[in-house]
Short mmCIF file of C-alpha atoms in Angstrom, two decimals:
data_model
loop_
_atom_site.label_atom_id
_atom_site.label_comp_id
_atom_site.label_asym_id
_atom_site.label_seq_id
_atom_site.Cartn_x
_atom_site.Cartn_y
_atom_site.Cartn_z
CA UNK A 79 138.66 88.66 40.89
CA UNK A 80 135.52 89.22 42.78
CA UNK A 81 132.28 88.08 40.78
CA UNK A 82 130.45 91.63 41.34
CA UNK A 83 132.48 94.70 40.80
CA UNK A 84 131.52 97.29 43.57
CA UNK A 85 132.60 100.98 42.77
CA UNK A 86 129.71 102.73 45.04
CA UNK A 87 127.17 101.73 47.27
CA UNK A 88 124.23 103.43 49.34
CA UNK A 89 123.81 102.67 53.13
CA UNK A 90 119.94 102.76 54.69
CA UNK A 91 118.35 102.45 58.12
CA UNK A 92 114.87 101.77 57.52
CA UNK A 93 111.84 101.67 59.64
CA UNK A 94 112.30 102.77 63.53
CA UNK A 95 115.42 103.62 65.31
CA UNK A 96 117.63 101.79 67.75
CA UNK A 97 120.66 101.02 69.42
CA UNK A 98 123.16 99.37 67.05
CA UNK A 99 122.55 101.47 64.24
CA UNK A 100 125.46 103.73 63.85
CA UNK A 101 127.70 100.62 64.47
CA UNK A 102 126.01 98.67 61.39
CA UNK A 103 127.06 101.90 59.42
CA UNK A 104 130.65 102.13 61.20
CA UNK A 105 131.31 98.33 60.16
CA UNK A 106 129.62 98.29 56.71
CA UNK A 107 131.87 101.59 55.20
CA UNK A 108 135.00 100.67 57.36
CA UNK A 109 134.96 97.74 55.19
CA UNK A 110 133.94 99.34 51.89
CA UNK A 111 136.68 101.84 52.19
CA UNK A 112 139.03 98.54 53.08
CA UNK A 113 138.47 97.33 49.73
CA UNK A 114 138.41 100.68 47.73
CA UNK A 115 134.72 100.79 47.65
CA UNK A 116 133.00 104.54 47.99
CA UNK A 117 130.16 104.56 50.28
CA UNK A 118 127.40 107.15 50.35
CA UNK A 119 124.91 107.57 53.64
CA UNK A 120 121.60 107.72 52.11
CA UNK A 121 119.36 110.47 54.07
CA UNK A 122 116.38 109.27 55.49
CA UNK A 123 115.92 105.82 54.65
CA UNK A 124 113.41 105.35 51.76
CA UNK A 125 112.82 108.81 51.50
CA UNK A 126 116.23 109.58 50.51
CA UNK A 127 115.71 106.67 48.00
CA UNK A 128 112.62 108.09 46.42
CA UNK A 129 114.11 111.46 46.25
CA UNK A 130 117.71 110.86 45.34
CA UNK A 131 117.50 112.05 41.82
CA UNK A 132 116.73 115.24 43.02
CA UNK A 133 119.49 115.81 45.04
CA UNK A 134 123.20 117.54 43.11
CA UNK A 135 125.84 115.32 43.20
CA UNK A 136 127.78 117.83 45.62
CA UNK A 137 124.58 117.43 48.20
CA UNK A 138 125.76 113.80 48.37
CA UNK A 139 128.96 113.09 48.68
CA UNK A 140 130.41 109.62 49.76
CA UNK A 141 131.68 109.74 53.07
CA UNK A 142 135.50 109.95 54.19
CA UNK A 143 137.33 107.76 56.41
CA UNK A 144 137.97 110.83 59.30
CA UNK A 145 133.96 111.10 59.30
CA UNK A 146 133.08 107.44 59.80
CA UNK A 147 135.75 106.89 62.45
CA UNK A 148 133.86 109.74 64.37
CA UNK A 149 130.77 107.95 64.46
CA UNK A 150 129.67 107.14 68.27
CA UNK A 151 129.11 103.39 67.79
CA UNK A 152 127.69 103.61 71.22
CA UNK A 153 124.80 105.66 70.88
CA UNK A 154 121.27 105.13 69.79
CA UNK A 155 119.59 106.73 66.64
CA UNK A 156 121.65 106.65 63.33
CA UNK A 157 123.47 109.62 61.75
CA UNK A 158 121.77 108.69 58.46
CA UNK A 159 118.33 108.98 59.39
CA UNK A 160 115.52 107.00 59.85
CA UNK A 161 111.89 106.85 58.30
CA UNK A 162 109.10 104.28 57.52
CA UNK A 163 107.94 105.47 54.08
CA UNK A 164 107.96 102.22 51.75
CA UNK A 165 108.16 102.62 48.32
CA UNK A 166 105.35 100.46 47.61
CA UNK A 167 103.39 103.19 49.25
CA UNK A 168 104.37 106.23 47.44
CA UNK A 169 101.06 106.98 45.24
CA UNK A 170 103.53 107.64 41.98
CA UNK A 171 103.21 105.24 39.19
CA UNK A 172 106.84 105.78 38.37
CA UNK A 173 108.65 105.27 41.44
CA UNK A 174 110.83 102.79 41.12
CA UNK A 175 111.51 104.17 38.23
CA UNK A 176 113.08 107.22 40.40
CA UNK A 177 115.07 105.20 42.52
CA UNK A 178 116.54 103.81 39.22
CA UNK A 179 117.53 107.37 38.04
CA UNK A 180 118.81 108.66 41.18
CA UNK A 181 120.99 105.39 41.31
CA UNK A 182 122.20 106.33 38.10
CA UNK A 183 122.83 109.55 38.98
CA UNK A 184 125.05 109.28 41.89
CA UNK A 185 126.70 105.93 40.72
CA UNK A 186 125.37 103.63 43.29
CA UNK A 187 125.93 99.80 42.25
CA UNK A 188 124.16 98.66 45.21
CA UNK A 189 122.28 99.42 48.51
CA UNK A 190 122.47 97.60 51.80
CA UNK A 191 119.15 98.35 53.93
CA UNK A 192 119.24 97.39 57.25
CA UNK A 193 115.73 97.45 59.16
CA UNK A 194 113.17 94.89 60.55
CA UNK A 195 110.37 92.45 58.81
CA UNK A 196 108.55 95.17 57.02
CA UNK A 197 112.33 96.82 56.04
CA UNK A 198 113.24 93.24 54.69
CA UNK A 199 109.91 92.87 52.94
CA UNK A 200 110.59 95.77 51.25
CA UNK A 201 114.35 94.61 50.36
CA UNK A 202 113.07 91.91 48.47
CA UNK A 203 110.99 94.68 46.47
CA UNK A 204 114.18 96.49 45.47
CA UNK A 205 115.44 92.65 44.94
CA UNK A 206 112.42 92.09 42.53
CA UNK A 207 112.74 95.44 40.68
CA UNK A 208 116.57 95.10 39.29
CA UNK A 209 118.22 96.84 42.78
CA UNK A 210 121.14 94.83 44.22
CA UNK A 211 120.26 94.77 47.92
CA UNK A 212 120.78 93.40 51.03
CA UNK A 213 119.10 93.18 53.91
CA UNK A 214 120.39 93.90 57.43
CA UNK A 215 118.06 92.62 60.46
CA UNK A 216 117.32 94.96 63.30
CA UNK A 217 114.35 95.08 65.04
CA UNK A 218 113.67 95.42 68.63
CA UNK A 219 110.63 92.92 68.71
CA UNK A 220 113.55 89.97 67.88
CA UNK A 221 110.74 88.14 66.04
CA UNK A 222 113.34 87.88 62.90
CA UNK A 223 114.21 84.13 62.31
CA UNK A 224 118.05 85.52 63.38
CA UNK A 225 119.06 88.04 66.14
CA UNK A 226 118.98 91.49 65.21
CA UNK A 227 120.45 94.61 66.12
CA UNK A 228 118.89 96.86 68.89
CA UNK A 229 117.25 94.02 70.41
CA UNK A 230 119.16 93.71 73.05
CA UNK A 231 120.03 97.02 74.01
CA UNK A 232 116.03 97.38 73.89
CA UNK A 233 115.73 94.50 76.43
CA UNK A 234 118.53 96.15 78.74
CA UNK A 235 116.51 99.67 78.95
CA UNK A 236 113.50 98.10 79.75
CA UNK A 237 114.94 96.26 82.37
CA UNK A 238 116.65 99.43 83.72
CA UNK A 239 113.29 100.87 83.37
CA UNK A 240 111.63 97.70 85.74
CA UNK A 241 114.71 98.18 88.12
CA UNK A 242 113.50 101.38 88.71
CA UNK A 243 109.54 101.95 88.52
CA UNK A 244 109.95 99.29 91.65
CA UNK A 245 111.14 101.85 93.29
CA UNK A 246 107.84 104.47 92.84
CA UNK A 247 106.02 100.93 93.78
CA UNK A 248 107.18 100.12 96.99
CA UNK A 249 107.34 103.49 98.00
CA UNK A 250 103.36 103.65 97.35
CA UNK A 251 102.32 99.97 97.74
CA UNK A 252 101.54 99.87 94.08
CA UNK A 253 101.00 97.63 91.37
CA UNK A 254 103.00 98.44 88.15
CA UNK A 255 101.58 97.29 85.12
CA UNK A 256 104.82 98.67 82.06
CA UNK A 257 103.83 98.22 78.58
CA UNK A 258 107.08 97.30 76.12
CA UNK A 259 107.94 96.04 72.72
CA UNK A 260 106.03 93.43 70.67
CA UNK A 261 103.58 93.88 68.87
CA UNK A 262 103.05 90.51 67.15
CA UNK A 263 105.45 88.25 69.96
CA UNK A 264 106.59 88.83 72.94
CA UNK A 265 110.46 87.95 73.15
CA UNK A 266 111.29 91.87 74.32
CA UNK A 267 108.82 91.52 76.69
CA UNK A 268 110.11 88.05 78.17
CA UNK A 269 113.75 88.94 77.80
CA UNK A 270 113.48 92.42 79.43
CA UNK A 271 110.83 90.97 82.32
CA UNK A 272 113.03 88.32 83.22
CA UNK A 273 115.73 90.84 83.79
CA UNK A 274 113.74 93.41 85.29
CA UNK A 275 112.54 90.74 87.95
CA UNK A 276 109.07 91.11 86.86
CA UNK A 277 106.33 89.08 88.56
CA UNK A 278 103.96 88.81 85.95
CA UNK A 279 104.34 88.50 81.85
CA UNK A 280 101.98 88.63 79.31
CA UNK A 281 102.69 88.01 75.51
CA UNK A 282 100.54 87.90 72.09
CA UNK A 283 101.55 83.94 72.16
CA UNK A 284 99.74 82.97 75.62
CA UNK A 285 96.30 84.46 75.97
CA UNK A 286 96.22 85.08 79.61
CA UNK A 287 93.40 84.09 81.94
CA UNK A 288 93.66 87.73 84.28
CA UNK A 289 91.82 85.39 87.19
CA UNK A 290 95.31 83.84 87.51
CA UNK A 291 97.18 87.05 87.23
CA UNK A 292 95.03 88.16 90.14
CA UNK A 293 95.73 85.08 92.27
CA UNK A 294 99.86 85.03 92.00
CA UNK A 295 99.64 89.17 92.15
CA UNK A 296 97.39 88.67 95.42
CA UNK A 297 99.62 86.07 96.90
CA UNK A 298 102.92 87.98 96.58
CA UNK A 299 102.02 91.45 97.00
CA UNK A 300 100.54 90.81 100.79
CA UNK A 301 103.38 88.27 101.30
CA UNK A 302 106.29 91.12 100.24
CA UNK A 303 103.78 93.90 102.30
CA UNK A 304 103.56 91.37 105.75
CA UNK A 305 107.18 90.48 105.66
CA UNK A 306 108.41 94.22 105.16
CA UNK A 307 109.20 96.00 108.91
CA UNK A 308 107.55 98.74 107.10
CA UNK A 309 104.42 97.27 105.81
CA UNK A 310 106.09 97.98 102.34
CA UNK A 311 105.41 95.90 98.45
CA UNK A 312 105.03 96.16 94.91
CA UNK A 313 104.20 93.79 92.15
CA UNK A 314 105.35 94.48 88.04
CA UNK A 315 103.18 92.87 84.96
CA UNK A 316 105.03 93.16 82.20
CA UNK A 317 102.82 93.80 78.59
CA UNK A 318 103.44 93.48 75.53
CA UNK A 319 102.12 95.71 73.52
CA UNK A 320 100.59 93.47 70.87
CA UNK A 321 98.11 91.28 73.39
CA UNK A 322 94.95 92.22 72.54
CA UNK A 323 93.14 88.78 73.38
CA UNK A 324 92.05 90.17 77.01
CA UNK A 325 89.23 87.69 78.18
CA UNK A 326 87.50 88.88 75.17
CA UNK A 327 84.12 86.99 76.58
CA UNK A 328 84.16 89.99 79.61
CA UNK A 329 84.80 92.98 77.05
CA UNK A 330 82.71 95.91 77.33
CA UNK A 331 81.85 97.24 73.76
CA UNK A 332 83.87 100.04 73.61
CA UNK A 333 86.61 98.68 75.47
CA UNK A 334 88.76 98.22 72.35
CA UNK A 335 89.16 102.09 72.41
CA UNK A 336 91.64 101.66 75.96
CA UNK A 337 94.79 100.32 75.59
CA UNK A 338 95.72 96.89 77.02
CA UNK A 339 97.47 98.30 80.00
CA UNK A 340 93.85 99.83 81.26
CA UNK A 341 91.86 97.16 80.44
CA UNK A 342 94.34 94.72 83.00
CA UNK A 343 93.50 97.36 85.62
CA UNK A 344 89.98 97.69 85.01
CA UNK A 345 90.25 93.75 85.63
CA UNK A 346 92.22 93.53 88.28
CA UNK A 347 90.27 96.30 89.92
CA UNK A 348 87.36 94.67 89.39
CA UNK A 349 88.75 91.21 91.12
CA UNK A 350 89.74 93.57 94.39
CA UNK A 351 86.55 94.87 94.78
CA UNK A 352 84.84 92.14 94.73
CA UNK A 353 87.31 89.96 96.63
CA UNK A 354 86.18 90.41 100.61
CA UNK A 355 90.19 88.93 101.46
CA UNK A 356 91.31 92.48 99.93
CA UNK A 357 89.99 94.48 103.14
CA UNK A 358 91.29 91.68 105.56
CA UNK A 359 94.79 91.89 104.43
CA UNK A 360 94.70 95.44 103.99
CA UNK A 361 93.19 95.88 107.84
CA UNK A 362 95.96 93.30 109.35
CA UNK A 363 98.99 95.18 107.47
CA UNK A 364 97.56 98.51 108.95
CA UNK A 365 97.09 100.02 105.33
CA UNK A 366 93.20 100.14 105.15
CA UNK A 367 91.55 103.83 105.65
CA UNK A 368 87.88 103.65 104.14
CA UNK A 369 86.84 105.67 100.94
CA UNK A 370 90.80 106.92 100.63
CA UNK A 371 93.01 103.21 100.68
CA UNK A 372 90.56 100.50 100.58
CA UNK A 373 92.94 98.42 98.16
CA UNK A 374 96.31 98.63 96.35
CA UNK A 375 96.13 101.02 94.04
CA UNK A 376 97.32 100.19 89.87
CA UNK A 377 99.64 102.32 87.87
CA UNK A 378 100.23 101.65 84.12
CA UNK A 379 103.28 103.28 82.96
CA UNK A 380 104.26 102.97 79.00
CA UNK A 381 108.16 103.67 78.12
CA UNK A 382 107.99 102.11 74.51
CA UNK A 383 110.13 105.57 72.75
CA UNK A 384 112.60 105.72 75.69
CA UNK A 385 113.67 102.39 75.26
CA UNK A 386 114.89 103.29 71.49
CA UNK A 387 117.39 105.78 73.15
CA UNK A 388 120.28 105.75 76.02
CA UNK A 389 123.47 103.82 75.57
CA UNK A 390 123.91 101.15 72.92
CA UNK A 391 124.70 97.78 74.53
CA UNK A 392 128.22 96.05 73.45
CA UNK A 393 126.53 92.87 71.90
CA UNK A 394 124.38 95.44 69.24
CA UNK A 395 127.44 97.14 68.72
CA UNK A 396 129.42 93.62 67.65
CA UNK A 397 126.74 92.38 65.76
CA UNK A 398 125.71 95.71 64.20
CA UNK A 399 129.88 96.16 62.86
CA UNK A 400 129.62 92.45 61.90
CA UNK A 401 126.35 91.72 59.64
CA UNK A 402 127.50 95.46 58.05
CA UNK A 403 130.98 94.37 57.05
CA UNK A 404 129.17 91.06 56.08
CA UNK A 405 126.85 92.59 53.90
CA UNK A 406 128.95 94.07 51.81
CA UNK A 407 130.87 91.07 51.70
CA UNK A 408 128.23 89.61 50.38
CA UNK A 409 127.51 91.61 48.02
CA UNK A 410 131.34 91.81 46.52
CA UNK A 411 130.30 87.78 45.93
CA UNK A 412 127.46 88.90 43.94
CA UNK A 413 124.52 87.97 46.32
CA UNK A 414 121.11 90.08 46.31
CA UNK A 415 118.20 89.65 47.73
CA UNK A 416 119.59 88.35 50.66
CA UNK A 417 119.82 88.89 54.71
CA UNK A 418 122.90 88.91 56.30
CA UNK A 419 122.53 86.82 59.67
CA UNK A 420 126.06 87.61 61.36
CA UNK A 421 129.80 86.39 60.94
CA UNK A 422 131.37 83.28 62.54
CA UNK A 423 134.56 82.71 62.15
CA UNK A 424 135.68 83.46 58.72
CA UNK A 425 131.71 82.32 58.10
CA UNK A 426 129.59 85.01 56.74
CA UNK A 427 126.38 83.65 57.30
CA UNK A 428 122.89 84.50 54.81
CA UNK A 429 119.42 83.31 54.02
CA UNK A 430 117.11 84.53 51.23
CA UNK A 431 115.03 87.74 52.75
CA UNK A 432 112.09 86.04 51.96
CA UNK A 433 112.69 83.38 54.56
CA UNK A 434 114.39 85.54 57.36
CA UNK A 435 111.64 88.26 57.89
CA UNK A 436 109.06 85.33 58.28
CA UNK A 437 107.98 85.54 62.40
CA UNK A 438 109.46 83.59 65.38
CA UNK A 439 107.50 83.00 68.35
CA UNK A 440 108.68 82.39 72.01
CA UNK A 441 109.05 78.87 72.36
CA UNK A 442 106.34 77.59 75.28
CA UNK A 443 108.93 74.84 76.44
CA UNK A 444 111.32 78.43 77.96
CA UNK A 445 107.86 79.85 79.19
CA UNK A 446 107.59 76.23 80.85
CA UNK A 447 111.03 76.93 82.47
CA UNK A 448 110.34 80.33 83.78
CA UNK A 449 106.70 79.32 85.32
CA UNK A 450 108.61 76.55 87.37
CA UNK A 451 110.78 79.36 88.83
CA UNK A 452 107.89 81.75 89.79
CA UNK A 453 107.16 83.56 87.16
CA UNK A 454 103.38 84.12 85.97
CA UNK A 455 102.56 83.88 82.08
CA UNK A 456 98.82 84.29 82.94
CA UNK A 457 97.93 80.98 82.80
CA UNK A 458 98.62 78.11 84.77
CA UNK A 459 101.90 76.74 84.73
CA UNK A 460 102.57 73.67 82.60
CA UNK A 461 105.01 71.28 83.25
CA UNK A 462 108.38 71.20 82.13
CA UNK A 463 109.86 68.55 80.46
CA UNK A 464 113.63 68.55 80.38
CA UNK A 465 115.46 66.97 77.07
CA UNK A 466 119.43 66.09 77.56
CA UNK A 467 121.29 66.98 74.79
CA UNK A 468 124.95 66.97 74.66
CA UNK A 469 126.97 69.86 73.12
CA UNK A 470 130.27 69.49 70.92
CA UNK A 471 133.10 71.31 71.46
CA UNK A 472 132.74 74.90 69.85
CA UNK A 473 134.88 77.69 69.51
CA UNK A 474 132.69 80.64 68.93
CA UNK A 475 129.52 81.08 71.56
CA UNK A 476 125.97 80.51 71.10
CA UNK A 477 124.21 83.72 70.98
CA UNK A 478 121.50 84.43 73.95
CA UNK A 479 118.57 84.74 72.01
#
């Protein structure tokens, strides 16, 4: 007999949507209803929570097997609903308190919340206040100490996305600046970049000097323009959305009000003005006309909401079914408080909440590796130092990221 008897349980996708989603719901009441256990779709993430003893029992049934085979694993959003309320934010003394009743109410032994740092922070809340939970990662930033689901589908849009602003650039000789995902790191940005064929990237972990930006972007730009039979280039920087540190010695006072995106141009502007090799190079490619096309000319262009939608990508779809039928495995053994980090093998795989939601940072030695194949990080490049290691035999594969 299992240690934890599970009659009902609630499903929740907390904090912002993505790809991967409606497969973590899929895989985590596919294998409920395998074992008997009734699974109800809780509306709106904590909001649904917070107001589930106001709903009638017949508002909130638990779903059937017909409806959750009919979920589109493949596409982006969830069917449940997402929001970013926290409980620990409702101004109501007695709130937890309400989830309790509504629990009672509908008959819901446990909860499985799947969301990103701030979702798994507050997992650990319904931990702490008598709630048998666990957490399921997803987050687009990937800055979870495990992979998480929409991450890479989120990398694969914005790389579709780079794919095809290039296009807009070299029709117009212009420098694209895109701002993505990350707002404390910058693995979405490096990922997706990388892909993309990006020249430039710039994350929260490297403060970037933009006089080195400017150098690489000058170089290549004219290069691409004087080897084209049509006097035709582009250039990409890549942003991510957290990197605020912009030469903060050179900031204007009010230039905290602009986003980060503007503030690179208003650099890089600057550097072309004031760079007297700017009006050769445009004058021997034939692209100069004074007043009207003294210089190339900087777009920013900011996709961050699109790249939550389009087509979910197979490895969020794999992972999402797996850590959903994990969790509830998990919590059949008893376990609370608790992220699910994927299934090998027969493995299901956990660590305590507490310890999965705290931040990873791109490692500098992969920067190192990129920079030695072209790639700009806004600094200088460092050298790479290769270590050997060899790998035993394994059956299942290492995951990408």
């Amino acid at each position: 007999m299992l240690p934890f008897q599970l009659k009902r349980i609630g499903l929740i996708t907390s904090g912002g949507d993505c790809g991967g989603l409606n497969a973590f719901l899929r895989g985590a009441a596919m294998t409920a209803l395998h074992h008997g256990i009734e699974v109800v779709f809780i509306p709106n993430g904590n909001v649904g929570m917070y107001n589930l003893v106001d709903f009638k029992p017949s508002e909130l049934k638990p779903v059937i097997l017909d409806f959750v085979d009919d979920i589109d694993i493949g596409k982006s959003g969830s069917v449940a609903g997402n929001t970013r309320i926290k409980i620990k934010h409702i101004d109501e003394p007695h709130a937890w308190e309400r989830v309790h009743a509504g629990m009672k109410k509908h008959k819901l032994d446990a909860v499985i919340i799947c969301g990103g740092d701030g979702s798994g922070r507050e997992a650990n809340r319904y931990h702490k206040n008598g709630v048998k939970v666990i957490h399921a990662p997803k987050t687009m930033d990937l800055d979870l100490q495990c992979y998480s689901v929409g991450a890479d589908s989120a990398i694969n849009q914005f790389r579709k996305f780079l794919r095809e602003v290039k296009y807009t650039g070299e029709a117009h000789n212009r420098i694209i600046i895109m701002k993505v995902f990350g707002a404390l790191t910058g693995h979405t940005a490096l990922r997706g970049g990388i892909a993309g064929d990006a020249d430039t990237i710039l994350i929260p972990e490297i403060p970037p000097d933009l006089s080195v930006v400017y150098e690489h972007m000058k170089k290549a730009f004219f290069a691409r323009v004087e080897s084209s039979p049509h006097k035709k280039g582009t250039y990409i920087i890549v942003v991510a959305e957290g990197l605020t540190d912009i030469e903060e010695e050179h900031k204007e006072q009010n230039e905290t009000k602009i986003g980060v995106e503007q503030q690179i141009i208003r650099r890089l502007t600057e550097m072309m003005k004031n760079d007297p090799d700017i009006e050769k190079l445009m004058k021997k490619n034939h692209l100069f006309v004074k007043g009207q096309n003294e210089m190339p000319e900087i777009r920013a262009v900011e996709p961050l909401y699109l790249a939550r939608s389009g087509d979910t990508m197979a490895m969020d779809i794999n992972f999402g079914m797996e850590i959903g039928a994990g969790a509830v495995t998990l919590l059949q053994q008893g376990l609370s408080g608790v992220t699910v980090l994927g299934i090998k093998g027969n493995e299901v795989r956990y660590m305590p909440t507490k310890k999965a939601v705290e931040r990873r940072y791109v490692d500098e030695n992969l920067v190192r590796w990129y920079e030695m194949m072209g790639f700009c990080f806004g600094r200088k490049p460092s050298e790479c130092k290769p270590v050997l290691v060899q790998a035993k035999a394994n059956k299942t594969p290492t995951r990408v990221y």
